[in-house]
Amino acid sequence: METSIMDPEEQEMVNYILNLIPEEDKQGIGQDEVLFVLDAMDDFLEEKGLLEYDEKTDEVIYLDGDVDETEQLQYVLNEAQKQHIVLTSVQIQLIMDGEKEYGIEQGYYEDID
């Protein structure tokens, strides 16, 4: 996804995530890399039957279910390697953590730590 066609909510989420990543881990991470990880996370959820796309409304529907975060991290890391995107597992995890924190703040997820 090109960053120029992000809607305001996507831009807010990407900026939120980027602001959470410590400076020492930001090397090579920009909007495109964050969007890649978010898209790969959705691809993982779709493969697991936890995400559906409604063509009539053009909406993504997230279904309730348990996500193995270790398995999801490995999936995203594998996809990055296939696409020749240079991100470490730590960087991917930081983006995934940022997405979760954003979701909790927005009320998409419950914080059940």
mmCIF file of N, CA, C and O in Angstrom:
data_model
loop_
_atom_site.group_PDB
_atom_site.id
_atom_site.type_symbol
_atom_site.label_atom_id
_atom_site.label_comp_id
_atom_site.label_asym_id
_atom_site.label_seq_id
_atom_site.Cartn_x
_atom_site.Cartn_y
_atom_site.Cartn_z
ATOM 1 N N MET A 1 0.847 -1.177 0.000
ATOM 2 C CA MET A 1 0.000 0.000 0.000
ATOM 3 C C MET A 1 0.888 1.234 0.000
ATOM 4 O O MET A 1 1.834 1.323 0.754
ATOM 5 N N GLU A 2 0.562 2.167 -0.842
ATOM 6 C CA GLU A 2 1.334 3.390 -0.881
ATOM 7 C C GLU A 2 0.907 4.301 0.261
ATOM 8 O O GLU A 2 -0.272 4.433 0.554
ATOM 9 N N THR A 3 1.886 4.960 0.866
ATOM 10 C CA THR A 3 1.575 5.831 1.992
ATOM 11 C C THR A 3 0.753 7.034 1.573
ATOM 12 O O THR A 3 0.025 7.590 2.372
ATOM 13 N N SER A 4 0.830 7.420 0.298
ATOM 14 C CA SER A 4 0.086 8.594 -0.165
ATOM 15 C C SER A 4 -1.419 8.337 -0.233
ATOM 16 O O SER A 4 -2.196 9.282 -0.290
ATOM 17 N N ILE A 5 -1.842 7.063 -0.236
ATOM 18 C CA ILE A 5 -3.276 6.776 -0.320
ATOM 19 C C ILE A 5 -3.843 6.224 0.988
ATOM 20 O O ILE A 5 -4.916 5.661 1.008
ATOM 21 N N MET A 6 -3.127 6.428 2.070
ATOM 22 C CA MET A 6 -3.631 5.999 3.373
ATOM 23 C C MET A 6 -4.754 6.928 3.805
ATOM 24 O O MET A 6 -4.686 8.137 3.593
ATOM 25 N N ASP A 7 -5.774 6.347 4.437
ATOM 26 C CA ASP A 7 -6.812 7.201 4.990
ATOM 27 C C ASP A 7 -6.297 7.775 6.313
ATOM 28 O O ASP A 7 -5.284 7.330 6.843
ATOM 29 N N PRO A 8 -6.980 8.792 6.842
ATOM 30 C CA PRO A 8 -6.476 9.450 8.067
ATOM 31 C C PRO A 8 -6.285 8.501 9.250
ATOM 32 O O PRO A 8 -5.335 8.655 10.023
ATOM 33 N N GLU A 9 -7.163 7.508 9.404
ATOM 34 C CA GLU A 9 -7.019 6.575 10.521
ATOM 35 C C GLU A 9 -5.768 5.712 10.353
ATOM 36 O O GLU A 9 -5.032 5.474 11.309
ATOM 37 N N GLU A 10 -5.515 5.252 9.127
ATOM 38 C CA GLU A 10 -4.306 4.472 8.879
ATOM 39 C C GLU A 10 -3.060 5.310 9.150
ATOM 40 O O GLU A 10 -2.099 4.829 9.754
ATOM 41 N N GLN A 11 -3.079 6.558 8.704
ATOM 42 C CA GLN A 11 -1.938 7.449 8.924
ATOM 43 C C GLN A 11 -1.708 7.666 10.419
ATOM 44 O O GLN A 11 -0.574 7.642 10.891
ATOM 45 N N GLU A 12 -2.801 7.842 11.160
ATOM 46 C CA GLU A 12 -2.690 8.018 12.614
ATOM 47 C C GLU A 12 -2.072 6.786 13.261
ATOM 48 O O GLU A 12 -1.192 6.898 14.119
ATOM 49 N N MET A 13 -2.524 5.592 12.853
ATOM 50 C CA MET A 13 -2.007 4.361 13.432
ATOM 51 C C MET A 13 -0.525 4.186 13.103
ATOM 52 O O MET A 13 0.282 3.856 13.985
ATOM 53 N N VAL A 14 -0.148 4.412 11.857
ATOM 54 C CA VAL A 14 1.248 4.267 11.459
ATOM 55 C C VAL A 14 2.128 5.244 12.244
ATOM 56 O O VAL A 14 3.181 4.867 12.769
ATOM 57 N N ASN A 15 1.704 6.489 12.350
ATOM 58 C CA ASN A 15 2.478 7.474 13.108
ATOM 59 C C ASN A 15 2.579 7.089 14.577
ATOM 60 O O ASN A 15 3.629 7.249 15.197
ATOM 61 N N TYR A 16 1.481 6.590 15.141
ATOM 62 C CA TYR A 16 1.466 6.151 16.531
ATOM 63 C C TYR A 16 2.515 5.052 16.738
ATOM 64 O O TYR A 16 3.319 5.105 17.672
ATOM 65 N N ILE A 17 2.502 4.068 15.849
ATOM 66 C CA ILE A 17 3.441 2.948 15.958
ATOM 67 C C ILE A 17 4.882 3.437 15.816
ATOM 68 O O ILE A 17 5.757 3.062 16.606
ATOM 69 N N LEU A 18 5.129 4.270 14.820
ATOM 70 C CA LEU A 18 6.488 4.781 14.617
ATOM 71 C C LEU A 18 6.984 5.555 15.827
ATOM 72 O O LEU A 18 8.171 5.476 16.176
ATOM 73 N N ASN A 19 6.096 6.286 16.490
ATOM 74 C CA ASN A 19 6.490 7.064 17.667
ATOM 75 C C ASN A 19 6.808 6.189 18.872
ATOM 76 O O ASN A 19 7.502 6.632 19.794
ATOM 77 N N LEU A 20 6.323 4.954 18.890
ATOM 78 C CA LEU A 20 6.605 4.041 20.001
ATOM 79 C C LEU A 20 7.952 3.329 19.861
ATOM 80 O O LEU A 20 8.497 2.856 20.856
ATOM 81 N N ILE A 21 8.454 3.238 18.654
ATOM 82 C CA ILE A 21 9.678 2.477 18.411
ATOM 83 C C ILE A 21 10.888 3.275 18.895
ATOM 84 O O ILE A 21 11.078 4.418 18.488
ATOM 85 N N PRO A 22 11.691 2.671 19.770
ATOM 86 C CA PRO A 22 12.884 3.367 20.266
ATOM 87 C C PRO A 22 13.832 3.720 19.117
ATOM 88 O O PRO A 22 13.940 2.980 18.130
ATOM 89 N N GLU A 23 14.510 4.830 19.255
ATOM 90 C CA GLU A 23 15.425 5.319 18.214
ATOM 91 C C GLU A 23 16.436 4.255 17.788
ATOM 92 O O GLU A 23 16.746 4.119 16.608
ATOM 93 N N GLU A 24 16.948 3.503 18.759
ATOM 94 C CA GLU A 24 17.978 2.518 18.430
ATOM 95 C C GLU A 24 17.448 1.372 17.561
ATOM 96 O O GLU A 24 18.222 0.650 16.946
ATOM 97 N N ASP A 25 16.138 1.209 17.494
ATOM 98 C CA ASP A 25 15.533 0.145 16.684
ATOM 99 C C ASP A 25 14.890 0.661 15.402
ATOM 100 O O ASP A 25 14.377 -0.122 14.613
ATOM 101 N N LYS A 26 14.905 1.972 15.187
ATOM 102 C CA LYS A 26 14.211 2.567 14.034
ATOM 103 C C LYS A 26 14.959 2.449 12.711
ATOM 104 O O LYS A 26 14.370 2.691 11.671
ATOM 105 N N GLN A 27 16.229 2.076 12.743
ATOM 106 C CA GLN A 27 17.023 1.990 11.517
ATOM 107 C C GLN A 27 16.308 1.112 10.494
ATOM 108 O O GLN A 27 16.060 -0.057 10.730
ATOM 109 N N GLY A 28 15.932 1.698 9.366
ATOM 110 C CA GLY A 28 15.290 0.942 8.294
ATOM 111 C C GLY A 28 13.784 0.805 8.431
ATOM 112 O O GLY A 28 13.165 0.115 7.625
ATOM 113 N N ILE A 29 13.196 1.433 9.431
ATOM 114 C CA ILE A 29 11.748 1.356 9.607
ATOM 115 C C ILE A 29 11.130 2.701 9.261
ATOM 116 O O ILE A 29 11.447 3.718 9.863
ATOM 117 N N GLY A 30 10.251 2.676 8.298
ATOM 118 C CA GLY A 30 9.481 3.853 7.919
ATOM 119 C C GLY A 30 8.023 3.455 7.731
ATOM 120 O O GLY A 30 7.620 2.340 8.089
ATOM 121 N N GLN A 31 7.261 4.334 7.171
ATOM 122 C CA GLN A 31 5.833 4.060 6.970
ATOM 123 C C GLN A 31 5.612 2.806 6.127
ATOM 124 O O GLN A 31 4.709 2.012 6.431
ATOM 125 N N ASP A 32 6.400 2.631 5.077
ATOM 126 C CA ASP A 32 6.217 1.468 4.202
ATOM 127 C C ASP A 32 6.434 0.158 4.947
ATOM 128 O O ASP A 32 5.696 -0.811 4.746
ATOM 129 N N GLU A 33 7.429 0.117 5.809
ATOM 130 C CA GLU A 33 7.710 -1.105 6.564
ATOM 131 C C GLU A 33 6.599 -1.388 7.579
ATOM 132 O O GLU A 33 6.200 -2.541 7.757
ATOM 133 N N VAL A 34 6.103 -0.345 8.229
ATOM 134 C CA VAL A 34 4.991 -0.531 9.171
ATOM 135 C C VAL A 34 3.765 -1.054 8.429
ATOM 136 O O VAL A 34 3.119 -2.007 8.869
ATOM 137 N N LEU A 35 3.453 -0.465 7.287
ATOM 138 C CA LEU A 35 2.307 -0.925 6.495
ATOM 139 C C LEU A 35 2.489 -2.365 6.033
ATOM 140 O O LEU A 35 1.544 -3.152 6.042
ATOM 141 N N PHE A 36 3.710 -2.721 5.658
ATOM 142 C CA PHE A 36 3.972 -4.099 5.255
ATOM 143 C C PHE A 36 3.657 -5.068 6.392
ATOM 144 O O PHE A 36 2.984 -6.084 6.196
ATOM 145 N N VAL A 37 4.160 -4.751 7.593
ATOM 146 C CA VAL A 37 3.927 -5.631 8.742
ATOM 147 C C VAL A 37 2.435 -5.716 9.053
ATOM 148 O O VAL A 37 1.902 -6.810 9.289
ATOM 149 N N LEU A 38 1.731 -4.594 9.022
ATOM 150 C CA LEU A 38 0.292 -4.603 9.297
ATOM 151 C C LEU A 38 -0.458 -5.449 8.268
ATOM 152 O O LEU A 38 -1.356 -6.221 8.621
ATOM 153 N N ASP A 39 -0.078 -5.323 7.011
ATOM 154 C CA ASP A 39 -0.715 -6.129 5.960
ATOM 155 C C ASP A 39 -0.410 -7.616 6.147
ATOM 156 O O ASP A 39 -1.289 -8.459 5.977
ATOM 157 N N ALA A 40 0.830 -7.935 6.492
ATOM 158 C CA ALA A 40 1.201 -9.337 6.709
ATOM 159 C C ALA A 40 0.471 -9.910 7.924
ATOM 160 O O ALA A 40 0.070 -11.078 7.921
ATOM 161 N N MET A 41 0.276 -9.085 8.951
ATOM 162 C CA MET A 41 -0.486 -9.538 10.118
ATOM 163 C C MET A 41 -1.918 -9.885 9.694
ATOM 164 O O MET A 41 -2.471 -10.901 10.124
ATOM 165 N N ASP A 42 -2.503 -9.052 8.855
ATOM 166 C CA ASP A 42 -3.848 -9.330 8.355
ATOM 167 C C ASP A 42 -3.874 -10.591 7.489
ATOM 168 O O ASP A 42 -4.814 -11.384 7.568
ATOM 169 N N ASP A 43 -2.854 -10.777 6.672
ATOM 170 C CA ASP A 43 -2.774 -11.991 5.852
ATOM 171 C C ASP A 43 -2.746 -13.233 6.740
ATOM 172 O O ASP A 43 -3.394 -14.241 6.447
ATOM 173 N N PHE A 44 -1.985 -13.158 7.825
ATOM 174 C CA PHE A 44 -1.917 -14.265 8.775
ATOM 175 C C PHE A 44 -3.303 -14.543 9.364
ATOM 176 O O PHE A 44 -3.743 -15.690 9.421
ATOM 177 N N LEU A 45 -3.989 -13.480 9.789
ATOM 178 C CA LEU A 45 -5.323 -13.650 10.365
ATOM 179 C C LEU A 45 -6.297 -14.234 9.357
ATOM 180 O O LEU A 45 -7.132 -15.082 9.703
ATOM 181 N N GLU A 46 -6.176 -13.813 8.106
ATOM 182 C CA GLU A 46 -7.057 -14.345 7.060
ATOM 183 C C GLU A 46 -6.804 -15.838 6.865
ATOM 184 O O GLU A 46 -7.748 -16.618 6.755
ATOM 185 N N GLU A 47 -5.538 -16.247 6.848
ATOM 186 C CA GLU A 47 -5.200 -17.665 6.718
ATOM 187 C C GLU A 47 -5.747 -18.489 7.878
ATOM 188 O O GLU A 47 -6.093 -19.652 7.715
ATOM 189 N N LYS A 48 -5.810 -17.882 9.053
ATOM 190 C CA LYS A 48 -6.296 -18.585 10.247
ATOM 191 C C LYS A 48 -7.820 -18.505 10.388
ATOM 192 O O LYS A 48 -8.379 -19.003 11.365
ATOM 193 N N GLY A 49 -8.485 -17.854 9.446
ATOM 194 C CA GLY A 49 -9.941 -17.743 9.500
ATOM 195 C C GLY A 49 -10.434 -16.702 10.482
ATOM 196 O O GLY A 49 -11.584 -16.753 10.916
ATOM 197 N N LEU A 50 -9.593 -15.741 10.829
ATOM 198 C CA LEU A 50 -9.959 -14.718 11.804
ATOM 199 C C LEU A 50 -10.185 -13.350 11.169
ATOM 200 O O LEU A 50 -10.372 -12.363 11.864
ATOM 201 N N LEU A 51 -10.158 -13.311 9.849
ATOM 202 C CA LEU A 51 -10.378 -12.065 9.130
ATOM 203 C C LEU A 51 -11.131 -12.392 7.845
ATOM 204 O O LEU A 51 -10.810 -13.360 7.159
ATOM 205 N N GLU A 52 -12.146 -11.610 7.577
ATOM 206 C CA GLU A 52 -12.918 -11.776 6.348
ATOM 207 C C GLU A 52 -13.047 -10.431 5.667
ATOM 208 O O GLU A 52 -13.012 -9.384 6.316
ATOM 209 N N TYR A 53 -13.211 -10.468 4.364
ATOM 210 C CA TYR A 53 -13.394 -9.250 3.587
ATOM 211 C C TYR A 53 -14.797 -9.268 3.001
ATOM 212 O O TYR A 53 -15.175 -10.197 2.302
ATOM 213 N N ASP A 54 -15.576 -8.240 3.310
ATOM 214 C CA ASP A 54 -16.932 -8.101 2.789
ATOM 215 C C ASP A 54 -16.870 -7.253 1.524
ATOM 216 O O ASP A 54 -16.682 -6.040 1.588
ATOM 217 N N GLU A 55 -17.005 -7.919 0.386
ATOM 218 C CA GLU A 55 -16.893 -7.212 -0.898
ATOM 219 C C GLU A 55 -18.028 -6.220 -1.114
ATOM 220 O O GLU A 55 -17.851 -5.213 -1.799
ATOM 221 N N LYS A 56 -19.183 -6.492 -0.534
ATOM 222 C CA LYS A 56 -20.338 -5.588 -0.715
ATOM 223 C C LYS A 56 -20.098 -4.242 -0.036
ATOM 224 O O LYS A 56 -20.425 -3.197 -0.573
ATOM 225 N N THR A 57 -19.548 -4.280 1.168
ATOM 226 C CA THR A 57 -19.329 -3.046 1.923
ATOM 227 C C THR A 57 -17.879 -2.565 1.845
ATOM 228 O O THR A 57 -17.570 -1.487 2.345
ATOM 229 N N ASP A 58 -17.020 -3.390 1.250
ATOM 230 C CA ASP A 58 -15.599 -3.061 1.127
ATOM 231 C C ASP A 58 -14.953 -2.887 2.505
ATOM 232 O O ASP A 58 -14.104 -2.018 2.707
ATOM 233 N N GLU A 59 -15.396 -3.720 3.449
ATOM 234 C CA GLU A 59 -14.882 -3.644 4.818
ATOM 235 C C GLU A 59 -14.167 -4.931 5.206
ATOM 236 O O GLU A 59 -14.514 -6.012 4.745
ATOM 237 N N VAL A 60 -13.200 -4.769 6.073
ATOM 238 C CA VAL A 60 -12.501 -5.901 6.669
ATOM 239 C C VAL A 60 -13.196 -6.207 7.988
ATOM 240 O O VAL A 60 -13.467 -5.305 8.783
ATOM 241 N N ILE A 61 -13.480 -7.480 8.221
ATOM 242 C CA ILE A 61 -14.161 -7.906 9.443
ATOM 243 C C ILE A 61 -13.209 -8.816 10.213
ATOM 244 O O ILE A 61 -12.777 -9.856 9.706
ATOM 245 N N TYR A 62 -12.866 -8.391 11.426
ATOM 246 C CA TYR A 62 -12.008 -9.189 12.296
ATOM 247 C C TYR A 62 -12.902 -10.037 13.180
ATOM 248 O O TYR A 62 -13.819 -9.529 13.825
ATOM 249 N N LEU A 63 -12.633 -11.335 13.211
ATOM 250 C CA LEU A 63 -13.425 -12.267 13.999
ATOM 251 C C LEU A 63 -12.721 -12.579 15.312
ATOM 252 O O LEU A 63 -11.492 -12.489 15.410
ATOM 253 N N ASP A 64 -13.510 -12.919 16.319
ATOM 254 C CA ASP A 64 -12.931 -13.275 17.613
ATOM 255 C C ASP A 64 -12.186 -14.597 17.505
ATOM 256 O O ASP A 64 -12.607 -15.505 16.788
ATOM 257 N N GLY A 65 -11.105 -14.687 18.223
ATOM 258 C CA GLY A 65 -10.336 -15.916 18.255
ATOM 259 C C GLY A 65 -8.975 -15.665 18.854
ATOM 260 O O GLY A 65 -8.540 -14.526 19.022
ATOM 261 N N ASP A 66 -8.308 -16.746 19.198
ATOM 262 C CA ASP A 66 -6.975 -16.655 19.787
ATOM 263 C C ASP A 66 -5.931 -16.599 18.681
ATOM 264 O O ASP A 66 -6.023 -17.322 17.687
ATOM 265 N N VAL A 67 -4.940 -15.740 18.882
ATOM 266 C CA VAL A 67 -3.847 -15.600 17.930
ATOM 267 C C VAL A 67 -2.556 -16.014 18.628
ATOM 268 O O VAL A 67 -2.223 -15.486 19.689
ATOM 269 N N ASP A 68 -1.854 -16.948 18.027
ATOM 270 C CA ASP A 68 -0.544 -17.338 18.531
ATOM 271 C C ASP A 68 0.441 -16.281 18.037
ATOM 272 O O ASP A 68 0.798 -16.258 16.852
ATOM 273 N N GLU A 69 0.833 -15.388 18.933
ATOM 274 C CA GLU A 69 1.670 -14.256 18.533
ATOM 275 C C GLU A 69 3.059 -14.689 18.062
ATOM 276 O O GLU A 69 3.648 -14.037 17.194
ATOM 277 N N THR A 70 3.570 -15.791 18.591
ATOM 278 C CA THR A 70 4.861 -16.301 18.146
ATOM 279 C C THR A 70 4.749 -16.803 16.709
ATOM 280 O O THR A 70 5.617 -16.526 15.869
ATOM 281 N N GLU A 71 3.680 -17.514 16.418
ATOM 282 C CA GLU A 71 3.439 -18.010 15.070
ATOM 283 C C GLU A 71 3.210 -16.845 14.096
ATOM 284 O O GLU A 71 3.699 -16.855 12.965
ATOM 285 N N GLN A 72 2.493 -15.825 14.558
ATOM 286 C CA GLN A 72 2.244 -14.654 13.718
ATOM 287 C C GLN A 72 3.557 -13.916 13.426
ATOM 288 O O GLN A 72 3.804 -13.499 12.291
ATOM 289 N N LEU A 73 4.399 -13.761 14.423
ATOM 290 C CA LEU A 73 5.698 -13.123 14.230
ATOM 291 C C LEU A 73 6.523 -13.879 13.192
ATOM 292 O O LEU A 73 7.102 -13.279 12.287
ATOM 293 N N GLN A 74 6.552 -15.197 13.311
ATOM 294 C CA GLN A 74 7.318 -16.003 12.362
ATOM 295 C C GLN A 74 6.749 -15.864 10.949
ATOM 296 O O GLN A 74 7.493 -15.765 9.976
ATOM 297 N N TYR A 75 5.431 -15.824 10.837
ATOM 298 C CA TYR A 75 4.782 -15.646 9.542
ATOM 299 C C TYR A 75 5.208 -14.319 8.912
ATOM 300 O O TYR A 75 5.589 -14.267 7.740
ATOM 301 N N VAL A 76 5.146 -13.245 9.684
ATOM 302 C CA VAL A 76 5.509 -11.921 9.170
ATOM 303 C C VAL A 76 6.996 -11.888 8.795
ATOM 304 O O VAL A 76 7.362 -11.346 7.742
ATOM 305 N N LEU A 77 7.838 -12.473 9.612
ATOM 306 C CA LEU A 77 9.268 -12.530 9.319
ATOM 307 C C LEU A 77 9.523 -13.282 8.011
ATOM 308 O O LEU A 77 10.305 -12.830 7.166
ATOM 309 N N ASN A 78 8.846 -14.408 7.822
ATOM 310 C CA ASN A 78 8.982 -15.177 6.580
ATOM 311 C C ASN A 78 8.519 -14.370 5.373
ATOM 312 O O ASN A 78 9.157 -14.395 4.320
ATOM 313 N N GLU A 79 7.412 -13.657 5.517
ATOM 314 C CA GLU A 79 6.894 -12.842 4.417
ATOM 315 C C GLU A 79 7.865 -11.707 4.080
ATOM 316 O O GLU A 79 8.074 -11.385 2.909
ATOM 317 N N ALA A 80 8.462 -11.116 5.100
ATOM 318 C CA ALA A 80 9.440 -10.050 4.876
ATOM 319 C C ALA A 80 10.633 -10.587 4.093
ATOM 320 O O ALA A 80 11.109 -9.945 3.153
ATOM 321 N N GLN A 81 11.100 -11.764 4.479
ATOM 322 C CA GLN A 81 12.236 -12.360 3.772
ATOM 323 C C GLN A 81 11.881 -12.661 2.324
ATOM 324 O O GLN A 81 12.687 -12.419 1.427
ATOM 325 N N LYS A 82 10.670 -13.165 2.072
ATOM 326 C CA LYS A 82 10.232 -13.438 0.700
ATOM 327 C C LYS A 82 10.209 -12.171 -0.147
ATOM 328 O O LYS A 82 10.502 -12.210 -1.334
ATOM 329 N N GLN A 83 9.844 -11.051 0.483
ATOM 330 C CA GLN A 83 9.727 -9.778 -0.227
ATOM 331 C C GLN A 83 11.039 -8.985 -0.212
ATOM 332 O O GLN A 83 11.083 -7.860 -0.698
ATOM 333 N N HIS A 84 12.080 -9.579 0.375
ATOM 334 C CA HIS A 84 13.395 -8.924 0.487
ATOM 335 C C HIS A 84 13.305 -7.616 1.270
ATOM 336 O O HIS A 84 13.976 -6.637 0.955
ATOM 337 N N ILE A 85 12.459 -7.631 2.299
ATOM 338 C CA ILE A 85 12.330 -6.493 3.205
ATOM 339 C C ILE A 85 13.198 -6.806 4.418
ATOM 340 O O ILE A 85 13.031 -7.836 5.058
ATOM 341 N N VAL A 86 14.132 -5.930 4.688
ATOM 342 C CA VAL A 86 15.099 -6.176 5.751
ATOM 343 C C VAL A 86 14.572 -5.604 7.058
ATOM 344 O O VAL A 86 14.681 -4.413 7.325
ATOM 345 N N LEU A 87 13.963 -6.490 7.833
ATOM 346 C CA LEU A 87 13.504 -6.156 9.179
ATOM 347 C C LEU A 87 13.906 -7.296 10.097
ATOM 348 O O LEU A 87 13.787 -8.466 9.727
ATOM 349 N N THR A 88 14.358 -6.954 11.281
ATOM 350 C CA THR A 88 14.693 -7.996 12.254
ATOM 351 C C THR A 88 13.415 -8.449 12.958
ATOM 352 O O THR A 88 12.387 -7.768 12.921
ATOM 353 N N SER A 89 13.511 -9.587 13.622
ATOM 354 C CA SER A 89 12.360 -10.062 14.385
ATOM 355 C C SER A 89 12.024 -9.085 15.509
ATOM 356 O O SER A 89 10.853 -8.900 15.850
ATOM 357 N N VAL A 90 13.030 -8.414 16.051
ATOM 358 C CA VAL A 90 12.796 -7.410 17.096
ATOM 359 C C VAL A 90 12.004 -6.241 16.515
ATOM 360 O O VAL A 90 11.034 -5.767 17.123
ATOM 361 N N GLN A 91 12.392 -5.765 15.342
ATOM 362 C CA GLN A 91 11.678 -4.657 14.713
ATOM 363 C C GLN A 91 10.232 -5.035 14.393
ATOM 364 O O GLN A 91 9.316 -4.253 14.631
ATOM 365 N N ILE A 92 10.047 -6.240 13.871
ATOM 366 C CA ILE A 92 8.683 -6.694 13.565
ATOM 367 C C ILE A 92 7.867 -6.777 14.842
ATOM 368 O O ILE A 92 6.722 -6.342 14.892
ATOM 369 N N GLN A 93 8.465 -7.326 15.898
ATOM 370 C CA GLN A 93 7.758 -7.432 17.170
ATOM 371 C C GLN A 93 7.378 -6.060 17.707
ATOM 372 O O GLN A 93 6.275 -5.874 18.238
ATOM 373 N N LEU A 94 8.263 -5.089 17.566
ATOM 374 C CA LEU A 94 7.960 -3.729 18.022
ATOM 375 C C LEU A 94 6.779 -3.137 17.258
ATOM 376 O O LEU A 94 5.911 -2.480 17.845
ATOM 377 N N ILE A 95 6.714 -3.388 15.960
ATOM 378 C CA ILE A 95 5.578 -2.907 15.161
ATOM 379 C C ILE A 95 4.303 -3.622 15.577
ATOM 380 O O ILE A 95 3.254 -2.994 15.756
ATOM 381 N N MET A 96 4.386 -4.938 15.775
ATOM 382 C CA MET A 96 3.220 -5.700 16.220
ATOM 383 C C MET A 96 2.750 -5.220 17.595
ATOM 384 O O MET A 96 1.546 -5.074 17.829
ATOM 385 N N ASP A 97 3.690 -4.964 18.494
ATOM 386 C CA ASP A 97 3.338 -4.460 19.826
ATOM 387 C C ASP A 97 2.677 -3.088 19.722
ATOM 388 O O ASP A 97 1.725 -2.790 20.450
ATOM 389 N N GLY A 98 3.196 -2.254 18.831
ATOM 390 C CA GLY A 98 2.614 -0.926 18.621
ATOM 391 C C GLY A 98 1.193 -1.009 18.093
ATOM 392 O O GLY A 98 0.323 -0.240 18.508
ATOM 393 N N GLU A 99 0.954 -1.951 17.194
ATOM 394 C CA GLU A 99 -0.400 -2.141 16.661
ATOM 395 C C GLU A 99 -1.347 -2.564 17.777
ATOM 396 O O GLU A 99 -2.471 -2.077 17.876
ATOM 397 N N LYS A 100 -0.875 -3.450 18.633
ATOM 398 C CA LYS A 100 -1.699 -3.915 19.748
ATOM 399 C C LYS A 100 -1.988 -2.769 20.720
ATOM 400 O O LYS A 100 -3.128 -2.582 21.148
ATOM 401 N N GLU A 101 -0.967 -1.990 21.040
ATOM 402 C CA GLU A 101 -1.151 -0.861 21.955
ATOM 403 C C GLU A 101 -2.119 0.165 21.369
ATOM 404 O O GLU A 101 -2.979 0.700 22.069
ATOM 405 N N TYR A 102 -1.989 0.424 20.073
ATOM 406 C CA TYR A 102 -2.911 1.342 19.403
ATOM 407 C C TYR A 102 -4.340 0.794 19.478
ATOM 408 O O TYR A 102 -5.286 1.530 19.771
ATOM 409 N N GLY A 103 -4.483 -0.497 19.226
ATOM 410 C CA GLY A 103 -5.798 -1.137 19.283
ATOM 411 C C GLY A 103 -6.426 -1.069 20.660
ATOM 412 O O GLY A 103 -7.630 -0.854 20.795
ATOM 413 N N ILE A 104 -5.625 -1.247 21.685
ATOM 414 C CA ILE A 104 -6.124 -1.144 23.060
ATOM 415 C C ILE A 104 -6.576 0.285 23.335
ATOM 416 O O ILE A 104 -7.655 0.518 23.869
ATOM 417 N N GLU A 105 -5.736 1.244 22.935
ATOM 418 C CA GLU A 105 -6.065 2.656 23.165
ATOM 419 C C GLU A 105 -7.357 3.058 22.440
ATOM 420 O O GLU A 105 -8.155 3.833 22.956
ATOM 421 N N GLN A 106 -7.564 2.506 21.247
ATOM 422 C CA GLN A 106 -8.745 2.848 20.456
ATOM 423 C C GLN A 106 -9.979 2.033 20.851
ATOM 424 O O GLN A 106 -11.066 2.283 20.359
ATOM 425 N N GLY A 107 -9.780 1.037 21.709
ATOM 426 C CA GLY A 107 -10.894 0.207 22.149
ATOM 427 C C GLY A 107 -11.193 -0.971 21.234
ATOM 428 O O GLY A 107 -12.224 -1.635 21.363
ATOM 429 N N TYR A 108 -10.267 -1.280 20.306
ATOM 430 C CA TYR A 108 -10.447 -2.423 19.419
ATOM 431 C C TYR A 108 -10.159 -3.732 20.145
ATOM 432 O O TYR A 108 -10.717 -4.765 19.823
ATOM 433 N N TYR A 109 -9.234 -3.675 21.097
ATOM 434 C CA TYR A 109 -8.817 -4.832 21.875
ATOM 435 C C TYR A 109 -8.999 -4.543 23.342
ATOM 436 O O TYR A 109 -8.959 -3.398 23.763
ATOM 437 N N GLU A 110 -9.112 -5.620 24.121
ATOM 438 C CA GLU A 110 -9.103 -5.478 25.572
ATOM 439 C C GLU A 110 -7.694 -5.786 26.064
ATOM 440 O O GLU A 110 -7.028 -6.676 25.550
ATOM 441 N N ASP A 111 -7.255 -5.058 27.061
ATOM 442 C CA ASP A 111 -5.953 -5.318 27.673
ATOM 443 C C ASP A 111 -6.156 -6.374 28.739
ATOM 444 O O ASP A 111 -6.686 -6.096 29.817
ATOM 445 N N ILE A 112 -5.740 -7.608 28.433
ATOM 446 C CA ILE A 112 -5.956 -8.724 29.371
ATOM 447 C C ILE A 112 -4.644 -9.291 29.893
ATOM 448 O O ILE A 112 -4.443 -10.471 29.986
ATOM 449 N N ASP A 113 -3.713 -8.410 30.230
ATOM 450 C CA ASP A 113 -2.419 -8.867 30.756
ATOM 451 C C ASP A 113 -2.524 -9.385 32.132
ATOM 452 O O ASP A 113 -3.121 -9.145 33.016
#
